[in-house]
């Protein structure tokens, strides 16, 4: 099968990672459902035995629901600020769970649609209402600024590595709108 | 907040309120007006009526621009004011003077002038202390209020007069912009108002207009008669200010940080000054006292440090409205004594429901409320989250307060030990070799584990949090390679900074500064390493079309580097993600598919001891005592090793590989390995994966 050239691979990985990082952390910060970002959302991948492997601070979680309940257990106002991310193409043509062969396959593969890629994200987790919050911000300023240590949010660096593979259902001709084009098969989070 | 000016709070809110007119019509109908408004951008309508729509935007813009001009004194006055800190900010002296002035010169009428009604909003009131004779403002003298029907209104009718002038002036001038009166005061038969030149000219046109049964006589104020100058405080006012300061100093206990304002009515000094005779009200006195207090402190912090407690016992107060300025002057008050007052219900305290968030003691003894509302304690405890002592009764313990605060704060996801789900020791072997070789022999490391499809890149995070005490070192040697996608957004640069293949990786590694990583075995607590299997990786042999299995390893730790050129060293933190897969036939059996490095300012990893140097020092001391025969050369034979591994597995629940790993690190000294395990198990040694999953 024709492979996408290295530049295409790099470009597709970067662009897909950009879209993934933008949406994933926004969803995470708003605590909306994260299920659509994981391989478990794809019947094809699930049928092929692909399940997301989620490891959070060293704890292996059975599924997305377990991850979400862990997130909920943190309480409110936890925000993840991405300071950096990077992405590499991994498999130019990922094939696990792929649909039956069709006429457009070669072109799709050549354009990088079937790429799997890795993403490494670094940033800051803020626990508690941050400075970005208008109300508490002006309060802090009014009470003399940095004097209030007890209201300053706790901040920690975090690092998170993902492996994403094509979400086959999102590439079909009559795909439902709004499906993620790539989904997570491996997630490795550490607060540092 | 700027456009609505100093009187925002007190302006009447009738349907014809001038402030509403610019927006008010917008939603009115779907007819012509809203249609025309939708293309505000500069289309003149057929009648040539420029005032109808477009100018509403244009005019407002011009005002904005004007305000931004640096030589505009109003702009300057505004910008020197501390950020919009609301009523909490310490108020400048000018205001103190103003308030005191009012307390003394003031008749009932002047106190209820619109400026005075703004007192509770500190920042707003402060605006009115802008220089009166500023070059582009104009002061007008208005006669007629005294003889109008409005004079009998509450507040002497000034509010109504000002609203009338603003509204009428806007209508008469047919302008869409709001006419604003910046400042006003009553002096004898005249009302003096100050507005911008533009606005004042419009207001002048209202000369002779009828207002509440009388006709207004509006003229330009005589030049050298600034009504009620703020800056030239009368000598009596200054004297009073000093007297008040004196009273305060007598009533302040710096040791206890207590400001004792109890039984003010019996204060000889205040009585002597005639505070409680005539028209002057205790409220005004209190306001003046608070204003003087405010003037004494430059910052809120200073204030907090000086006054933790205030007593207002025995002052016949029945509603906190009478002492509102207390919470403005001392928002962070910890203890407050309101005993022997006349509070009879919660309503009298309602205004403070969301204030005084740091209040821990509140005394309401000997107030009618105690008998009138037995539930008041429960209610007040709810109002003040840190309240512990209410009228001498403990309503919360400090622990409860701490627990409540802790509960309201999010709790980070706990840290677990390494999630190291290795495949046949592949990950372990790779990491060990990688860490030791990366510092000393990058060329051969790349040659061994990287092939022509391998990818490497580095991302620099130069905004990472770090301990405050030291300035983090710069990133000069790294930044030109950085592939941080948040910063590097051009596709071509992103492609260029992805190093593909052994040669490019070797060349990049050669240009990166030399490094030293902590020894993986001896200082394993400086690392966090997780790994687990992944599937569907490209098969370099081409035998398996659906791909092969491999693993993903994430490693977090620290390193020291040395700047090329200088010999300056710097300590930094890093995270590195490897994707490993089987190598091509004839090559090393393991290859790196992807290697993503990210570097940031040094920040010790969670769970690591803050004093890492202690350990290496302590160990040599302990070792000879515990095990005099250290065997650096001779290690126990394979059988004995096997037994020790099994025993350590049983004792610790670690996998055999890691028991062996641990024993290796302890030179096959069993006791020491156990000690090491106990010291570091929190985050170092991986547990049996089955057990992890069972948890």
PDB file of N, CA, C and O in Angstrom, chain A residues 77-115:
ATOM      1  N   UNK A  77     -13.215  23.191  39.873  1.00  0.00           N
ATOM      2  CA  UNK A  77     -12.199  24.183  39.522  1.00  0.00           C
ATOM      3  C   UNK A  77     -10.794  23.615  39.385  1.00  0.00           C
ATOM      4  O   UNK A  77      -9.860  24.083  40.016  1.00  0.00           O
ATOM      5  N   UNK A  78     -10.684  22.577  38.610  1.00  0.00           N
ATOM      6  CA  UNK A  78      -9.357  22.098  38.249  1.00  0.00           C
ATOM      7  C   UNK A  78      -9.190  22.411  36.769  1.00  0.00           C
ATOM      8  O   UNK A  78     -10.016  22.018  35.953  1.00  0.00           O
ATOM      9  N   UNK A  79      -8.141  23.170  36.448  1.00  0.00           N
ATOM     10  CA  UNK A  79      -7.956  23.509  35.036  1.00  0.00           C
ATOM     11  C   UNK A  79      -6.575  23.083  34.554  1.00  0.00           C
ATOM     12  O   UNK A  79      -5.603  23.155  35.297  1.00  0.00           O
ATOM     13  N   UNK A  80      -6.553  22.632  33.327  1.00  0.00           N
ATOM     14  CA  UNK A  80      -5.317  22.184  32.698  1.00  0.00           C
ATOM     15  C   UNK A  80      -4.936  23.217  31.645  1.00  0.00           C
ATOM     16  O   UNK A  80      -5.707  23.478  30.730  1.00  0.00           O
ATOM     17  N   UNK A  81      -3.775  23.817  31.838  1.00  0.00           N
ATOM     18  CA  UNK A  81      -3.277  24.797  30.868  1.00  0.00           C
ATOM     19  C   UNK A  81      -2.143  24.171  30.078  1.00  0.00           C
ATOM     20  O   UNK A  81      -1.120  23.815  30.660  1.00  0.00           O
ATOM     21  N   UNK A  82      -2.317  24.076  28.785  1.00  0.00           N
ATOM     22  CA  UNK A  82      -1.284  23.464  27.956  1.00  0.00           C
ATOM     23  C   UNK A  82      -0.197  24.494  27.665  1.00  0.00           C
ATOM     24  O   UNK A  82      -0.474  25.565  27.132  1.00  0.00           O
ATOM     25  N   UNK A  83       1.036  24.178  28.036  1.00  0.00           N
ATOM     26  CA  UNK A  83       2.142  25.094  27.767  1.00  0.00           C
ATOM     27  C   UNK A  83       2.919  24.646  26.538  1.00  0.00           C
ATOM     28  O   UNK A  83       3.582  25.444  25.889  1.00  0.00           O
ATOM     29  N   UNK A  84       2.826  23.363  26.239  1.00  0.00           N
ATOM     30  CA  UNK A  84       3.608  22.838  25.125  1.00  0.00           C
ATOM     31  C   UNK A  84       3.013  21.521  24.665  1.00  0.00           C
ATOM     32  O   UNK A  84       2.477  20.773  25.470  1.00  0.00           O
ATOM     33  N   UNK A  85       3.063  21.274  23.365  1.00  0.00           N
ATOM     34  CA  UNK A  85       2.790  19.922  22.915  1.00  0.00           C
ATOM     35  C   UNK A  85       3.592  19.628  21.666  1.00  0.00           C
ATOM     36  O   UNK A  85       4.037  20.539  20.975  1.00  0.00           O
ATOM     37  N   UNK A  86       3.783  18.358  21.421  1.00  0.00           N
ATOM     38  CA  UNK A  86       4.596  17.924  20.290  1.00  0.00           C
ATOM     39  C   UNK A  86       3.961  16.637  19.786  1.00  0.00           C
ATOM     40  O   UNK A  86       3.264  15.956  20.535  1.00  0.00           O
ATOM     41  N   UNK A  87       4.181  16.322  18.524  1.00  0.00           N
ATOM     42  CA  UNK A  87       3.536  15.135  17.973  1.00  0.00           C
ATOM     43  C   UNK A  87       4.442  14.473  16.945  1.00  0.00           C
ATOM     44  O   UNK A  87       5.160  15.156  16.209  1.00  0.00           O
ATOM     45  N   UNK A  88       4.431  13.145  16.929  1.00  0.00           N
ATOM     46  CA  UNK A  88       5.189  12.389  15.935  1.00  0.00           C
ATOM     47  C   UNK A  88       4.267  11.414  15.220  1.00  0.00           C
ATOM     48  O   UNK A  88       3.421  10.801  15.858  1.00  0.00           O
ATOM     49  N   UNK A  89       4.474  11.265  13.920  1.00  0.00           N
ATOM     50  CA  UNK A  89       3.777  10.167  13.245  1.00  0.00           C
ATOM     51  C   UNK A  89       4.341   8.845  13.762  1.00  0.00           C
ATOM     52  O   UNK A  89       5.541   8.756  14.037  1.00  0.00           O
ATOM     53  N   UNK A  90       3.497   7.833  13.923  1.00  0.00           N
ATOM     54  CA  UNK A  90       3.978   6.546  14.427  1.00  0.00           C
ATOM     55  C   UNK A  90       3.855   5.466  13.362  1.00  0.00           C
ATOM     56  O   UNK A  90       4.842   4.976  12.839  1.00  0.00           O
ATOM     57  N   UNK A  91       2.647   5.115  13.010  1.00  0.00           N
ATOM     58  CA  UNK A  91       2.455   4.146  11.940  1.00  0.00           C
ATOM     59  C   UNK A  91       1.809   4.866  10.757  1.00  0.00           C
ATOM     60  O   UNK A  91       0.705   5.376  10.885  1.00  0.00           O
ATOM     61  N   UNK A  92       2.507   4.918   9.615  1.00  0.00           N
ATOM     62  CA  UNK A  92       1.953   5.673   8.482  1.00  0.00           C
ATOM     63  C   UNK A  92       0.607   5.124   8.019  1.00  0.00           C
ATOM     64  O   UNK A  92      -0.235   5.885   7.547  1.00  0.00           O
ATOM     65  N   UNK A  93       0.430   3.821   8.167  1.00  0.00           N
ATOM     66  CA  UNK A  93      -0.864   3.235   7.804  1.00  0.00           C
ATOM     67  C   UNK A  93      -1.265   2.256   8.905  1.00  0.00           C
ATOM     68  O   UNK A  93      -0.812   1.114   8.939  1.00  0.00           O
ATOM     69  N   UNK A  94      -2.106   2.740   9.779  1.00  0.00           N
ATOM     70  CA  UNK A  94      -2.592   1.908  10.886  1.00  0.00           C
ATOM     71  C   UNK A  94      -3.708   1.025  10.339  1.00  0.00           C
ATOM     72  O   UNK A  94      -4.556   1.503   9.574  1.00  0.00           O
ATOM     73  N   UNK A  95      -3.702  -0.269  10.723  1.00  0.00           N
ATOM     74  CA  UNK A  95      -4.657  -1.137  10.044  1.00  0.00           C
ATOM     75  C   UNK A  95      -5.582  -1.912  10.962  1.00  0.00           C
ATOM     76  O   UNK A  95      -6.514  -2.567  10.477  1.00  0.00           O
ATOM     77  N   UNK A  96      -5.343  -1.854  12.278  1.00  0.00           N
ATOM     78  CA  UNK A  96      -6.198  -2.644  13.164  1.00  0.00           C
ATOM     79  C   UNK A  96      -7.634  -2.128  13.100  1.00  0.00           C
ATOM     80  O   UNK A  96      -7.889  -0.937  13.294  1.00  0.00           O
ATOM     81  N   UNK A  97      -8.558  -3.027  12.804  1.00  0.00           N
ATOM     82  CA  UNK A  97      -9.972  -2.663  12.760  1.00  0.00           C
ATOM     83  C   UNK A  97     -10.368  -1.893  11.521  1.00  0.00           C
ATOM     84  O   UNK A  97     -11.467  -1.352  11.445  1.00  0.00           O
ATOM     85  N   UNK A  98      -9.466  -1.830  10.523  1.00  0.00           N
ATOM     86  CA  UNK A  98      -9.758  -1.015   9.340  1.00  0.00           C
ATOM     87  C   UNK A  98     -10.972  -1.558   8.592  1.00  0.00           C
ATOM     88  O   UNK A  98     -11.275  -2.750   8.649  1.00  0.00           O
ATOM     89  N   UNK A  99     -11.678  -0.685   7.904  1.00  0.00           N
ATOM     90  CA  UNK A  99     -12.851  -1.139   7.158  1.00  0.00           C
ATOM     91  C   UNK A  99     -12.423  -2.018   5.989  1.00  0.00           C
ATOM     92  O   UNK A  99     -11.239  -2.045   5.622  1.00  0.00           O
ATOM     93  N   UNK A 100     -13.389  -2.721   5.418  1.00  0.00           N
ATOM     94  CA  UNK A 100     -13.093  -3.558   4.251  1.00  0.00           C
ATOM     95  C   UNK A 100     -12.538  -2.682   3.137  1.00  0.00           C
ATOM     96  O   UNK A 100     -12.884  -1.512   3.022  1.00  0.00           O
ATOM     97  N   UNK A 101     -11.687  -3.308   2.316  1.00  0.00           N
ATOM     98  CA  UNK A 101     -11.007  -2.553   1.272  1.00  0.00           C
ATOM     99  C   UNK A 101     -12.010  -1.863   0.356  1.00  0.00           C
ATOM    100  O   UNK A 101     -13.063  -2.406   0.021  1.00  0.00           O
ATOM    101  N   UNK A 102     -11.711  -0.649  -0.026  1.00  0.00           N
ATOM    102  CA  UNK A 102     -12.576   0.109  -0.921  1.00  0.00           C
ATOM    103  C   UNK A 102     -11.726   0.816  -1.953  1.00  0.00           C
ATOM    104  O   UNK A 102     -10.490   0.806  -1.855  1.00  0.00           O
ATOM    105  N   UNK A 103     -12.354   1.444  -2.924  1.00  0.00           N
ATOM    106  CA  UNK A 103     -11.602   2.063  -4.013  1.00  0.00           C
ATOM    107  C   UNK A 103     -10.724   3.240  -3.563  1.00  0.00           C
ATOM    108  O   UNK A 103      -9.668   3.471  -4.128  1.00  0.00           O
ATOM    109  N   UNK A 104     -11.152   3.961  -2.528  1.00  0.00           N
ATOM    110  CA  UNK A 104     -10.386   5.162  -2.172  1.00  0.00           C
ATOM    111  C   UNK A 104      -9.255   4.899  -1.196  1.00  0.00           C
ATOM    112  O   UNK A 104      -8.600   5.829  -0.729  1.00  0.00           O
ATOM    113  N   UNK A 105      -9.019   3.636  -0.849  1.00  0.00           N
ATOM    114  CA  UNK A 105      -8.074   3.320   0.206  1.00  0.00           C
ATOM    115  C   UNK A 105      -6.677   3.867  -0.052  1.00  0.00           C
ATOM    116  O   UNK A 105      -6.052   4.453   0.839  1.00  0.00           O
ATOM    117  N   UNK A 106      -6.191   3.653  -1.248  1.00  0.00           N
ATOM    118  CA  UNK A 106      -4.811   4.041  -1.550  1.00  0.00           C
ATOM    119  C   UNK A 106      -4.638   5.534  -1.389  1.00  0.00           C
ATOM    120  O   UNK A 106      -3.682   6.011  -0.766  1.00  0.00           O
ATOM    121  N   UNK A 107      -5.604   6.281  -1.893  1.00  0.00           N
ATOM    122  CA  UNK A 107      -5.526   7.740  -1.791  1.00  0.00           C
ATOM    123  C   UNK A 107      -5.594   8.166  -0.339  1.00  0.00           C
ATOM    124  O   UNK A 107      -4.849   9.048   0.108  1.00  0.00           O
ATOM    125  N   UNK A 108      -6.504   7.519   0.416  1.00  0.00           N
ATOM    126  CA  UNK A 108      -6.662   7.874   1.822  1.00  0.00           C
ATOM    127  C   UNK A 108      -5.367   7.619   2.575  1.00  0.00           C
ATOM    128  O   UNK A 108      -4.923   8.436   3.376  1.00  0.00           O
ATOM    129  N   UNK A 109      -4.748   6.482   2.281  1.00  0.00           N
ATOM    130  CA  UNK A 109      -3.505   6.149   2.970  1.00  0.00           C
ATOM    131  C   UNK A 109      -2.419   7.144   2.598  1.00  0.00           C
ATOM    132  O   UNK A 109      -1.678   7.620   3.450  1.00  0.00           O
ATOM    133  N   UNK A 110      -2.366   7.499   1.298  1.00  0.00           N
ATOM    134  CA  UNK A 110      -1.321   8.410   0.837  1.00  0.00           C
ATOM    135  C   UNK A 110      -1.460   9.792   1.460  1.00  0.00           C
ATOM    136  O   UNK A 110      -0.484  10.477   1.731  1.00  0.00           O
ATOM    137  N   UNK A 111      -2.696  10.190   1.726  1.00  0.00           N
ATOM    138  CA  UNK A 111      -2.876  11.528   2.277  1.00  0.00           C
ATOM    139  C   UNK A 111      -2.746  11.548   3.796  1.00  0.00           C
ATOM    140  O   UNK A 111      -2.924  12.584   4.421  1.00  0.00           O
ATOM    141  N   UNK A 112      -2.441  10.390   4.381  1.00  0.00           N
ATOM    142  CA  UNK A 112      -2.186  10.375   5.820  1.00  0.00           C
ATOM    143  C   UNK A 112      -3.422  10.169   6.669  1.00  0.00           C
ATOM    144  O   UNK A 112      -3.346  10.255   7.894  1.00  0.00           O
ATOM    145  N   UNK A 113      -4.542   9.855   6.030  1.00  0.00           N
ATOM    146  CA  UNK A 113      -5.773   9.673   6.800  1.00  0.00           C
ATOM    147  C   UNK A 113      -5.693   8.492   7.757  1.00  0.00           C
ATOM    148  O   UNK A 113      -6.480   8.396   8.687  1.00  0.00           O
ATOM    149  N   UNK A 114      -4.790   7.557   7.473  1.00  0.00           N
ATOM    150  CA  UNK A 114      -4.756   6.341   8.273  1.00  0.00           C
ATOM    151  C   UNK A 114      -3.577   6.293   9.226  1.00  0.00           C
ATOM    152  O   UNK A 114      -3.230   5.232   9.752  1.00  0.00           O
ATOM    153  N   UNK A 115      -3.010   7.430   9.424  1.00  0.00           N
ATOM    154  CA  UNK A 115      -1.846   7.552  10.291  1.00  0.00           C
ATOM    155  C   UNK A 115      -2.221   7.309  11.752  1.00  0.00           C
ATOM    156  O   UNK A 115      -3.303   7.659  12.194  1.00  0.00           O
TER     157      UNK A 115
END
